[in-house]
Structures are given as structure tokens and as C-alpha cells.
Short mmCIF file of C-alpha atoms in Angstrom, two decimals:
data_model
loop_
_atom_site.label_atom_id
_atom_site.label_comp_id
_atom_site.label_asym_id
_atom_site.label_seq_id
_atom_site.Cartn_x
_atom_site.Cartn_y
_atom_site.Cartn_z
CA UNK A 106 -9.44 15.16 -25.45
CA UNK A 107 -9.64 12.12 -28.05
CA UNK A 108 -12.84 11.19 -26.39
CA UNK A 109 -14.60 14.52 -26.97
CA UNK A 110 -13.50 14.98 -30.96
CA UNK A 111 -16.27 14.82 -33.02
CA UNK A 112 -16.31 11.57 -35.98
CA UNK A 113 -14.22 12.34 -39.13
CA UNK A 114 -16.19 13.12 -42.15
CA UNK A 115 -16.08 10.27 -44.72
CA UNK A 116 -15.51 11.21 -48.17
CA UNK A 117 -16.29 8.38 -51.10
CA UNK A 118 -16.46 7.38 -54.24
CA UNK A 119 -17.96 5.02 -56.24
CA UNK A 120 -17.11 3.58 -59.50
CA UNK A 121 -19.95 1.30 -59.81
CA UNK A 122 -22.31 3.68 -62.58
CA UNK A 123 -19.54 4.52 -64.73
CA UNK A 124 -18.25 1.02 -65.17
CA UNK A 125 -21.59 -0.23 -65.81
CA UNK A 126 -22.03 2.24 -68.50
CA UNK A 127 -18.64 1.44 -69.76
CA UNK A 128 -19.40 -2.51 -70.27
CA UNK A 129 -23.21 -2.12 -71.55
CA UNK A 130 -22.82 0.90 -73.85
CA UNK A 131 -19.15 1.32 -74.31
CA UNK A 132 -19.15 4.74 -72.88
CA UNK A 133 -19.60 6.78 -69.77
CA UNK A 134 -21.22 10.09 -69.44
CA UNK A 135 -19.37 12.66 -67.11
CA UNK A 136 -22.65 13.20 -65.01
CA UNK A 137 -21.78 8.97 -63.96
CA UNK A 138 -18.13 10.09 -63.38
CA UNK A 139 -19.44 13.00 -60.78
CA UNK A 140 -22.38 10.99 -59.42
CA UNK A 141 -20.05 8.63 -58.17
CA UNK A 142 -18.61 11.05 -55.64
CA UNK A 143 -20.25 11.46 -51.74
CA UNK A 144 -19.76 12.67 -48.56
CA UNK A 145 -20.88 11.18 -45.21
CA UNK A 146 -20.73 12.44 -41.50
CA UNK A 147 -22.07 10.15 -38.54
CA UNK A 148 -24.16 12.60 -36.07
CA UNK A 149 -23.38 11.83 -32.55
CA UNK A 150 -26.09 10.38 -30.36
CA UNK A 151 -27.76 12.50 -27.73
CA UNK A 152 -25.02 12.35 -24.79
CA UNK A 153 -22.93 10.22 -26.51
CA UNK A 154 -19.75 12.79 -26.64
CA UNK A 155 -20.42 14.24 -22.95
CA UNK A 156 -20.89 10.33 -21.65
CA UNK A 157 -17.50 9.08 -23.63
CA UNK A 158 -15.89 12.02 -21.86
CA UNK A 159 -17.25 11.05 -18.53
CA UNK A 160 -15.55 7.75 -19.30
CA UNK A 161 -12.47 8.89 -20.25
CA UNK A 162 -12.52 11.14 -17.05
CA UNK A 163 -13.24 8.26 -14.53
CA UNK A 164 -10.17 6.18 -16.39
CA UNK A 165 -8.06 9.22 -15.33
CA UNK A 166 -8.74 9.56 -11.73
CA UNK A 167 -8.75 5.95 -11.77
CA UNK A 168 -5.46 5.79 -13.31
CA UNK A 169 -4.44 8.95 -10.54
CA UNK A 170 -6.06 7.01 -8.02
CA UNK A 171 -4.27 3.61 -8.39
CA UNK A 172 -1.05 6.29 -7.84
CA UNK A 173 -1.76 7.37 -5.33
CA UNK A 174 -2.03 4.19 -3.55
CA UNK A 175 1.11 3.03 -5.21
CA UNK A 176 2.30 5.96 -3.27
CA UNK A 177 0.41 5.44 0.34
CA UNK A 178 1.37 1.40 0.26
CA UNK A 179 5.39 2.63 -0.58
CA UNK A 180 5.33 4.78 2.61
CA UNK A 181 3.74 2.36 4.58
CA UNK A 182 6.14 -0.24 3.86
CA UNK A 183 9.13 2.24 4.11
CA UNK A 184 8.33 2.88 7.57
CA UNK A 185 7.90 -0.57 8.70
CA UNK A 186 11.13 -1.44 7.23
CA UNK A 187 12.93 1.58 8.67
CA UNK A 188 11.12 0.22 12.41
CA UNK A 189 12.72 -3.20 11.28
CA UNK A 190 16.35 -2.15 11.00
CA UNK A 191 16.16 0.38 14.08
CA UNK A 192 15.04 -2.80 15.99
CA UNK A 193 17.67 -4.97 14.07
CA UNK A 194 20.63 -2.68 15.24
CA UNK A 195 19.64 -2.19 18.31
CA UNK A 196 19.38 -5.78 19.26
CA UNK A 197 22.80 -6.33 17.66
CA UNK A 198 24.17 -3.81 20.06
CA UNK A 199 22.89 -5.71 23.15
CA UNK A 200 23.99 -8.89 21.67
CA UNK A 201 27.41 -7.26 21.35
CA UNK A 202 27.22 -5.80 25.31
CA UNK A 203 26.09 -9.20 25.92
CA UNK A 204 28.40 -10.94 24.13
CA UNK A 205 30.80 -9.39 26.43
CA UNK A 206 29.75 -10.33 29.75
CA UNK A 207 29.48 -13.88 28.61
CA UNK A 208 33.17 -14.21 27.62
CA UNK A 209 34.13 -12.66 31.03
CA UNK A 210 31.49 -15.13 32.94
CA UNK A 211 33.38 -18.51 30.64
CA UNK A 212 36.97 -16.97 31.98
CA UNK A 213 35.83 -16.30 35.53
CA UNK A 214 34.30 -19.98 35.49
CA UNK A 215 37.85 -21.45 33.85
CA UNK A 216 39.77 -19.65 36.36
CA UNK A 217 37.83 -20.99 39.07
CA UNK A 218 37.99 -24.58 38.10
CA UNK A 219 41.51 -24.01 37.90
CA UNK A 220 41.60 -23.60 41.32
CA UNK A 221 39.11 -25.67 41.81
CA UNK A 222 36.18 -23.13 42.95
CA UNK A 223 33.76 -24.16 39.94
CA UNK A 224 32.59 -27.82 38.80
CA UNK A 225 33.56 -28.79 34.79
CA UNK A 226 29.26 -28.68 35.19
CA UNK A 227 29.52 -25.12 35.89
CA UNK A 228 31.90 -24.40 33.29
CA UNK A 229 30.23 -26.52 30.57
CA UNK A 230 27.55 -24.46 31.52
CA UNK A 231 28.80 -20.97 31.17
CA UNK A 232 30.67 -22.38 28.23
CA UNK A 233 26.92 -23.50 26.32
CA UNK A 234 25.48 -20.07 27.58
CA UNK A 235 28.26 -17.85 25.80
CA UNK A 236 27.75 -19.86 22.84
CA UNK A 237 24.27 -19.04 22.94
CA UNK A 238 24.68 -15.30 23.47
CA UNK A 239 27.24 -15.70 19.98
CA UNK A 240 24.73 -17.11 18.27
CA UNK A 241 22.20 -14.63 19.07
CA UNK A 242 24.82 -12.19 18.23
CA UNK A 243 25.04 -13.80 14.46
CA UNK A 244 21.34 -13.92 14.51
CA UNK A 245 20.76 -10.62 15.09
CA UNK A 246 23.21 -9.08 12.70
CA UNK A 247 22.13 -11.23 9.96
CA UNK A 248 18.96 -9.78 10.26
CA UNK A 249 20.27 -6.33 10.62
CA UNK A 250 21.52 -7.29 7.10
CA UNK A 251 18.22 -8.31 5.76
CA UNK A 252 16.65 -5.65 7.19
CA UNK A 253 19.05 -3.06 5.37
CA UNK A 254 18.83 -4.44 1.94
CA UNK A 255 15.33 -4.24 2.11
CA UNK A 256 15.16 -0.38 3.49
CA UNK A 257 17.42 0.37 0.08
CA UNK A 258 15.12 -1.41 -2.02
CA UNK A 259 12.05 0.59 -1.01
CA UNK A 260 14.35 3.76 -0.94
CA UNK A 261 16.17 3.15 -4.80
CA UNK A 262 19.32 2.79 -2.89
CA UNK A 263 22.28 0.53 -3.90
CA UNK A 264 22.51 -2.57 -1.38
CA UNK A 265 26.00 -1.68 -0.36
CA UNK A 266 24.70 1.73 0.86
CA UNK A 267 25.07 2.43 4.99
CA UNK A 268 23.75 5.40 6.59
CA UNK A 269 22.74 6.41 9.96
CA UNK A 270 19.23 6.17 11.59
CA UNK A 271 17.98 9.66 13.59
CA UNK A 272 15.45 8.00 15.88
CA UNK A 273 15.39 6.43 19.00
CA UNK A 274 14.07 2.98 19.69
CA UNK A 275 13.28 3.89 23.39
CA UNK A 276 11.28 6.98 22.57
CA UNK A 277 8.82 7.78 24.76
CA UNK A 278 5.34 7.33 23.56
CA UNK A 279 3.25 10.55 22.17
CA UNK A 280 -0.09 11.27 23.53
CA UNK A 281 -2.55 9.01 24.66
CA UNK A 282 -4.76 6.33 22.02
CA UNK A 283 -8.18 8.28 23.47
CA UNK A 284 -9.31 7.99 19.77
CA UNK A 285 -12.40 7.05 18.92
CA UNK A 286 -12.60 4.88 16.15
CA UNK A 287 -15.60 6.74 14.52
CA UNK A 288 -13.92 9.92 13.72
CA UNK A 289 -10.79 8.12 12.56
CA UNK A 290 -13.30 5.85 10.34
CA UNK A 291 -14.66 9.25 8.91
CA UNK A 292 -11.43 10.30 8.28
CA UNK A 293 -10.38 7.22 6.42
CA UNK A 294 -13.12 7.41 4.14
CA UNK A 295 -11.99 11.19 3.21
CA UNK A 296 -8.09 10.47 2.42
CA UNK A 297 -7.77 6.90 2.38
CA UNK A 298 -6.29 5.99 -1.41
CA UNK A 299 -7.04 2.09 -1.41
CA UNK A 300 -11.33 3.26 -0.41
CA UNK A 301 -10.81 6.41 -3.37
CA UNK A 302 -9.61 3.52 -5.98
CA UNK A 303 -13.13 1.59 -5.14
CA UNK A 304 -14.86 4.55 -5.58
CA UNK A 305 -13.00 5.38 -8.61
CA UNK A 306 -13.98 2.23 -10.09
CA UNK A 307 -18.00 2.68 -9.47
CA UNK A 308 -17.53 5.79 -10.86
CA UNK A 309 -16.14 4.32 -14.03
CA UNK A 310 -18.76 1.98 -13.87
CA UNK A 311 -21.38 4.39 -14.11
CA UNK A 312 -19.89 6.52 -17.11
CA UNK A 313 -19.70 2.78 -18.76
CA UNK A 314 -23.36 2.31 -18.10
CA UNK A 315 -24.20 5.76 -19.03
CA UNK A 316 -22.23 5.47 -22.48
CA UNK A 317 -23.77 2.19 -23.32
CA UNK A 318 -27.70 4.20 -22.53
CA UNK A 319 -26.96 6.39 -25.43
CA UNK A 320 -25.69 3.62 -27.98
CA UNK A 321 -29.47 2.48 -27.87
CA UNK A 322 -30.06 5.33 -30.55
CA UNK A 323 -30.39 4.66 -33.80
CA UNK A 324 -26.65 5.75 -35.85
CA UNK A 325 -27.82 8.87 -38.18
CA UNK A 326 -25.76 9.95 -41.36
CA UNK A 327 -25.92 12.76 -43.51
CA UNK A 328 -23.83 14.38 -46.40
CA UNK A 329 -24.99 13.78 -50.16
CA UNK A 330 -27.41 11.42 -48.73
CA UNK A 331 -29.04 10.61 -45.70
CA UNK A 332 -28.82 6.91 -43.93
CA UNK A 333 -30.25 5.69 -40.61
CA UNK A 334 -28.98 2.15 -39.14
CA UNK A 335 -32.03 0.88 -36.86
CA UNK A 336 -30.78 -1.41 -34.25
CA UNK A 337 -33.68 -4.25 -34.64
CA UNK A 338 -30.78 -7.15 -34.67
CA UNK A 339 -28.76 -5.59 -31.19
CA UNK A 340 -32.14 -4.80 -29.45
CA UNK A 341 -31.52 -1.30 -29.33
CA UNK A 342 -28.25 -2.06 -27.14
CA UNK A 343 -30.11 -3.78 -24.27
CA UNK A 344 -27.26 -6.37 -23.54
CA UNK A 345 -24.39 -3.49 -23.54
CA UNK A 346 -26.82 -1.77 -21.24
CA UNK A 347 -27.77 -4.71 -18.94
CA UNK A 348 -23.97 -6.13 -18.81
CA UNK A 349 -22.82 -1.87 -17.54
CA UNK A 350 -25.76 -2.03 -15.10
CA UNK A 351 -24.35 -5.52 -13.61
CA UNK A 352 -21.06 -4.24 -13.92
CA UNK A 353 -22.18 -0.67 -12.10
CA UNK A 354 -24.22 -2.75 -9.36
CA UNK A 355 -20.81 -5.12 -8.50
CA UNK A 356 -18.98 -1.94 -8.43
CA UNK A 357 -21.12 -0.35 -6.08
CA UNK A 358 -21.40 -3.74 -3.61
CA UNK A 359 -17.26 -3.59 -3.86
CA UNK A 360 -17.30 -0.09 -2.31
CA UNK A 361 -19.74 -1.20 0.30
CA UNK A 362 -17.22 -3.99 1.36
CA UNK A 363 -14.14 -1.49 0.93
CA UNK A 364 -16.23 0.84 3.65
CA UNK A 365 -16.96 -2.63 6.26
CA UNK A 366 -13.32 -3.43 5.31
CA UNK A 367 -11.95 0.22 6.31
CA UNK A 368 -13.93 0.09 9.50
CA UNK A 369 -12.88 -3.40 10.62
CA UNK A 370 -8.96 -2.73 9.96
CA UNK A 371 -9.45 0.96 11.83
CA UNK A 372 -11.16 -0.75 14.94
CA UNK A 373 -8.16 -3.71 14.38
CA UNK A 374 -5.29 -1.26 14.24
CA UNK A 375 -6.94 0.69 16.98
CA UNK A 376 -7.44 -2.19 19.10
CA UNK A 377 -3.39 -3.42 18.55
CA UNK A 378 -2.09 0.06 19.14
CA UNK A 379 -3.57 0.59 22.52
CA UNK A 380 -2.14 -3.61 23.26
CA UNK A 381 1.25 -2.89 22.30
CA UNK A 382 1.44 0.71 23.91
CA UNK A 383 0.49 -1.13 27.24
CA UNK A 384 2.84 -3.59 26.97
CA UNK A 385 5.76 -1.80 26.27
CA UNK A 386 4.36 0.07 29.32
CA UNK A 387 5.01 -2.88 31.24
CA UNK A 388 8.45 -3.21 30.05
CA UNK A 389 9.45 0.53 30.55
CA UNK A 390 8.68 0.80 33.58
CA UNK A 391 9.04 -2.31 35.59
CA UNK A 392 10.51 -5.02 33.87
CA UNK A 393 13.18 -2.79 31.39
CA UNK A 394 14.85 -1.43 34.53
CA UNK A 395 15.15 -4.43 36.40
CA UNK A 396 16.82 -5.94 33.53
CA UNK A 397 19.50 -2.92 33.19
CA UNK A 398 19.69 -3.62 36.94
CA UNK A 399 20.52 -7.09 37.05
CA UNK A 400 22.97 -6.82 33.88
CA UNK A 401 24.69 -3.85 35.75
CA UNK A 402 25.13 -5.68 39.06
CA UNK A 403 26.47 -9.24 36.93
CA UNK A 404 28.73 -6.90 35.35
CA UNK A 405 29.99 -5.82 39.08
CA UNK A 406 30.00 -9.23 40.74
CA UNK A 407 31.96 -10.40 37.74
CA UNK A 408 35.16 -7.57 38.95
CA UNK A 409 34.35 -8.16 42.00
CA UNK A 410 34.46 -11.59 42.14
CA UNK A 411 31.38 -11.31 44.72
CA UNK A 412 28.79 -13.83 42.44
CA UNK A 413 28.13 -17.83 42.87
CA UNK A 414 28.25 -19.24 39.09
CA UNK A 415 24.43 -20.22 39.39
CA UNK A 416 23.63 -16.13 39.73
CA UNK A 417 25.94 -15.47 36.84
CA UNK A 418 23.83 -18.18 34.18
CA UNK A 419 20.65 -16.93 35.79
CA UNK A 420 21.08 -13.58 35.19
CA UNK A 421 22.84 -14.06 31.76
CA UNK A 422 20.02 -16.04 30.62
CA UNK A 423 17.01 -13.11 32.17
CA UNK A 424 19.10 -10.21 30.44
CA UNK A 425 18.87 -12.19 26.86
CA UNK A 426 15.18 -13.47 27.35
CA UNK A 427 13.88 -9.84 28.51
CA UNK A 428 16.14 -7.59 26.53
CA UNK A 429 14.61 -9.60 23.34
CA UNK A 430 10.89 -9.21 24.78
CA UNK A 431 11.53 -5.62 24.96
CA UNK A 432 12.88 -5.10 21.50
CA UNK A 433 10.09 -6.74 20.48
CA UNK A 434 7.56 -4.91 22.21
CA UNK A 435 8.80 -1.88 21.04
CA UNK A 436 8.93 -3.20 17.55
CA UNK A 437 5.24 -3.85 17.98
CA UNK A 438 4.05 -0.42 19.40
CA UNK A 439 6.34 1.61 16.68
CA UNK A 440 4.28 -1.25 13.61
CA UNK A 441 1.33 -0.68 15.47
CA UNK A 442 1.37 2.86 15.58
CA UNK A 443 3.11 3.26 11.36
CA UNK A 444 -0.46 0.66 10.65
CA UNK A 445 -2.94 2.96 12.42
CA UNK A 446 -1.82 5.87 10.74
CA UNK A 447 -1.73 3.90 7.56
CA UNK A 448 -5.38 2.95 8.15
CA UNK A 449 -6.80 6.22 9.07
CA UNK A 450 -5.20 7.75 5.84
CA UNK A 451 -2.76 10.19 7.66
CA UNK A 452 0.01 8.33 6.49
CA UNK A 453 0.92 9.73 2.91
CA UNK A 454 3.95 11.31 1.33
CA UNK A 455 4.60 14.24 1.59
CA UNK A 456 5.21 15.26 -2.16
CA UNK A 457 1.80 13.34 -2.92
CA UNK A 458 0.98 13.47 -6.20
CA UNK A 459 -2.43 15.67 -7.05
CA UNK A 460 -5.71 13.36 -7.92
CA UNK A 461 -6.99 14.39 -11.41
CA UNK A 462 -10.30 16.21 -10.71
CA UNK A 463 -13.54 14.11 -10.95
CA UNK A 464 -15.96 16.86 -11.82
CA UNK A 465 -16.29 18.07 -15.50
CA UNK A 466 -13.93 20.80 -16.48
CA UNK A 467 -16.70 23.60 -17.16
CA UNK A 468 -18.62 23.04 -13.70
CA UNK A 469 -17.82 25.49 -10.83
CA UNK A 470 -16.55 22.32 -7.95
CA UNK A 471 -13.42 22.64 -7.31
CA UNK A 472 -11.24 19.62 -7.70
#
């Protein structure tokens, strides 16, 4: 709106004729009085009111735009952190199970020195191995910790504030990654907010240069008189234009990198997705239910009393080692899957917040 209001009319007066008549002849006449007063309104250049709103325009949806990716960035990292503490209680839960079977292991192995069944080696042993599994423990609920304070930041929450997660780390996956990357490239160039900021910014670029094209006309007033300011000393407004051009030209190479940047990161995310889905693949099926074997048979031998102490370390120390690979491959295919989405564009809020319209309010496109 300010940029489309006309310039104010400029009202004057000058007291120059009547003083002058005042000092030389020791009067003034009232026609010196009245031709003293004036009246003075700049004409706008050609374009220059429909070019300053152009400008004004592109600093809106660039303002909008900038929002928006405020917005996209803020879900992105919400979901990454909500991944982080599912992963974070879940491992403190099998730290806690294990936890558990390594006290019982360090009694079994006391008792059995005791009656002289186990070396103090074997108990030292067992002893070092449950104070590896506490540590772990401690480990993994400090970062359960972290992992919640920084889920209530990104959320507005107080720190203090504990609530329930509704997902399942061991979800199966959904669908196959058949995607090609072209279509999801395409895609990205249509909804991604970070690519609609660099083309926001070319756009402003090119109102700037288009504003500065008609400031090479000469300034025209009229009222009581009539004045015309030739610009001989700027050079008609060659620098302003050359320095827009420039700055329209960088603008447009930036948008050329965003689109070699979008493609690279699509192709990257793709490529990471379709890793980490195979590998926790690997771990579902084969190596995830050996481990819940194993653990469940140590657990038996250790009422049973049906183990050798070497089976009991060995297995204590395969349940920690591959229950941690497994959390973390399942960390990695949930992140993987939160940055592809991110990348293609499809991952925005729901209550996104509408893009002010780049077209001029009188044309017929919609926004």
C-alpha cells in the first residue's frame, strides 16, 4: 500500500521578494506578499509506481517465504528429535533388562566361587561386565535426558514436562524406496520452502532492477511552475541500473545452485534411505532374533544353573554389542526416512502458513 501512494503535494512559500522590497524601498506591495506563495507536485516516472509495488510485493513473499521455511526446518528438527528420544528410551529399557541379567550372572559367579565352581578370574570377570552393562545403563538414560529437553524446546514445552511417545521403534517399514529420484526432484522444486526463498530472492532482484530502469527519467514538477531535474551528473541512473542487473544476475546463478543443491541432497537422502532400510533388514530378520534368542536362553541357563561362566560373558557381551547396533540402525532408517521427506518437500506442517501471492492483485492467476 505505502509503495503505491502517489508523492505528497508540496506547498511553499517564499519570503525572499517581500523582504527585498522591505530593505530597498521600505515597503512591500501585497502582489510580493502573494507572489511568494507556490505549489509543487513531483509526477511519477513511467512505471515507477507499478515497479515500487512489484518491489514491495517480492519483499512480502520473501518475507512469507523465509516463514515458511522457518516452519519446514522446525518440523524437520521436531521429528528427528522425537526419533532421538524414542531411540533414547528404548535403549534405556534394554539397558535396564540387561542390567538385570548381569546382577544375576555376578551372584551366580559369587556363589560358585564359594563353592569353589568359578575362578576369582571368572568372577572378576562377570564382576567388570555388570559394571559395564551399569554404565551403559547411566549412559543411556543420560541421553534419554538430553534427548527430552531438547524435544520440549522445539515443542515450547517446560523442561520438567514428561509425556508418553505413541510410536513404535520396531515398526515395520512402509512400502518399498522404488522412487525415482526424478519425480521426487520435480516435486521438490514445486513445495520445497528453502528452493521458493531463492526464487523469492531473484524475484526481488528483478523488481530492484526494474525500479532502478525507471529512475533513469528525468524528475518532472508542476504546480505554479514547472521544473525538470536532468540527470547529466548520475548518468541517467546507469550505476543503480548496472549494480540491480549484477545483483539480478547473482540472484539468478544462486537459484541455479539451490536447483544442483536440491538434486544432489534428493539423490543423497535417496541413496541413505534405501542403506539404512537394508540394514535394519539385516537386523530384523536374522541378527535381531538371534539376539532375543541368546538373551532368552542366558536368562534360562542362569535358573537353571545349566551355563559354563565363559557362555554367560559371551552372551552378555553379544546381547549389549547387537542390541546397540540395532537401536542404531533403526535410528538411522526412521532419520533417513524424516530427511527424505524433508528433501522432497512433503514434510511440512500441517497448519502451514499461506505464501503471500506473487502475481499482481488485479491479474486473473490465482495465488
Amino acid at each position: 500500500i505505502q509503495a503505491g501512494l502517489l508523492p505528497d503535494p508540496v506547498v511553499s512559500w517564499s519570503s525572499m521578494e517581500p523582504a527585498a522590497e522591505l530593505i530597498l524601498e521600505g515597503k512591500a506591495e501585497s502582489v510580493s506578499w502573494l507572489s511568494g506563495f507556490g505549489i509543487n507536485w513531483r509526477v511519477p516516472r513511467p512505471d515507477e509506481i507499478d515497479s515500487r509495488e512489484g518491489v514491495a510485493r517480492a519483499n512480502l513473499r520473501a518475507s512469507g517465504v523465509e516463514l515458511a521455511r522457518a516452519e519446514w526446518q522446525l518440523v524437520r528438527d521436531t521429528q528427528l528429535a522425537y526419533v532421538r528420544l524414542l531411540v533414547a528410551r528404548e535403549s534405556v529399557a534394554q539397558r535396564e533388562r540387561l542390567a538385570g541379567v548381569a546382577r544375576r550372572a555376578l551372584a551366580f559367579f559369587e556363589r560358585a566361587r564359594g563353592a569353589g565352581a568359578a575362578t576369582a578370574l571368572e568372577e572378576a570377570l562377570a564382576r567388570t561386565a555388570a559394571l559395564n552393562v551399569a554404565a551403559a545403563l547411566a549412559r543411556a538414560r543420560n541421553e534419554e535426558q538430553r534427548a527430552a529437553l531438547a524435544l520440549n524446546a522445539l515443542l515450547g514445552l517446560p523442561p520438567g514436562v514428561r509425556f508418553g511417545l505413541q510410536d513404535a521403534l520396531d515398526r515395520e517399514p512402509q512400502g518399498e524406496l522404488a522412487e525415482a529420484a526424478g519425480p521426487l526432484v520435480e516435486g521438490a522444486l514445486a513445495g520445497r520452502p528453502d528452493f521458493q526463498a531463492a526464487q523469492a530472492a531473484y524475484q526481488r532482484a528483478e523488481e530492484q532492477l526494474r525500479l532502478q530502469v525507471s529512475l533513469q527519467w528525468p524528475k518532472l514538477q508542476i504546480g505554479t511552475g514547472i521544473s525538470l531535474q536532468l540527470p547529466f551528473f548520475s548518468r541517467f541512473n546507469q550505476p543503480g541500473v548496472e549494480a540491480a542487473r549484477r545483483a539480478r544476475d547473482a540472484a539468478r546463478a544462486r537459484v541455479v545452485a539451490a536447483t544442483h543443491a536440491l538434486r544432489a541432497s534428493i539423490h543423497l537422502a535417496l541413496a541413505q534411505a534405501r542403506q539404512a532400510r537394508a540394514m535394519l533388514e539385516l537386523y530384523r530378520r536374522q541378527l535381531g532374533p538371534q539376539v532375543e534368542a541368546s538373551l532368552r536362553l542366558a536368562e534360562q541357563a542362569f535358573s537353571a544353573r545349566e551355563v559354563t561362566p565363559l557362555e554367560i560373558l559371551t552372551a552378555q557381551r553379544q546381547v549389549l554389542e547387537t542390541q546397540g547396533r540395532y537401536l542404531s540402525a533403526c535410528q538411522d532408517w526412521a532419520q533417513a526416512r524424516i530427511r527424505l521427506d524433508s528433501a522432497c518437500g512433503r514434510l511440512l506442517p500441517s497448519a502451514r502458513t499461506p505464501l503471500p501471492s506473487a502475481s499482481h492483485p488485479d491479474s486473473e492467476e490465482s495465488p
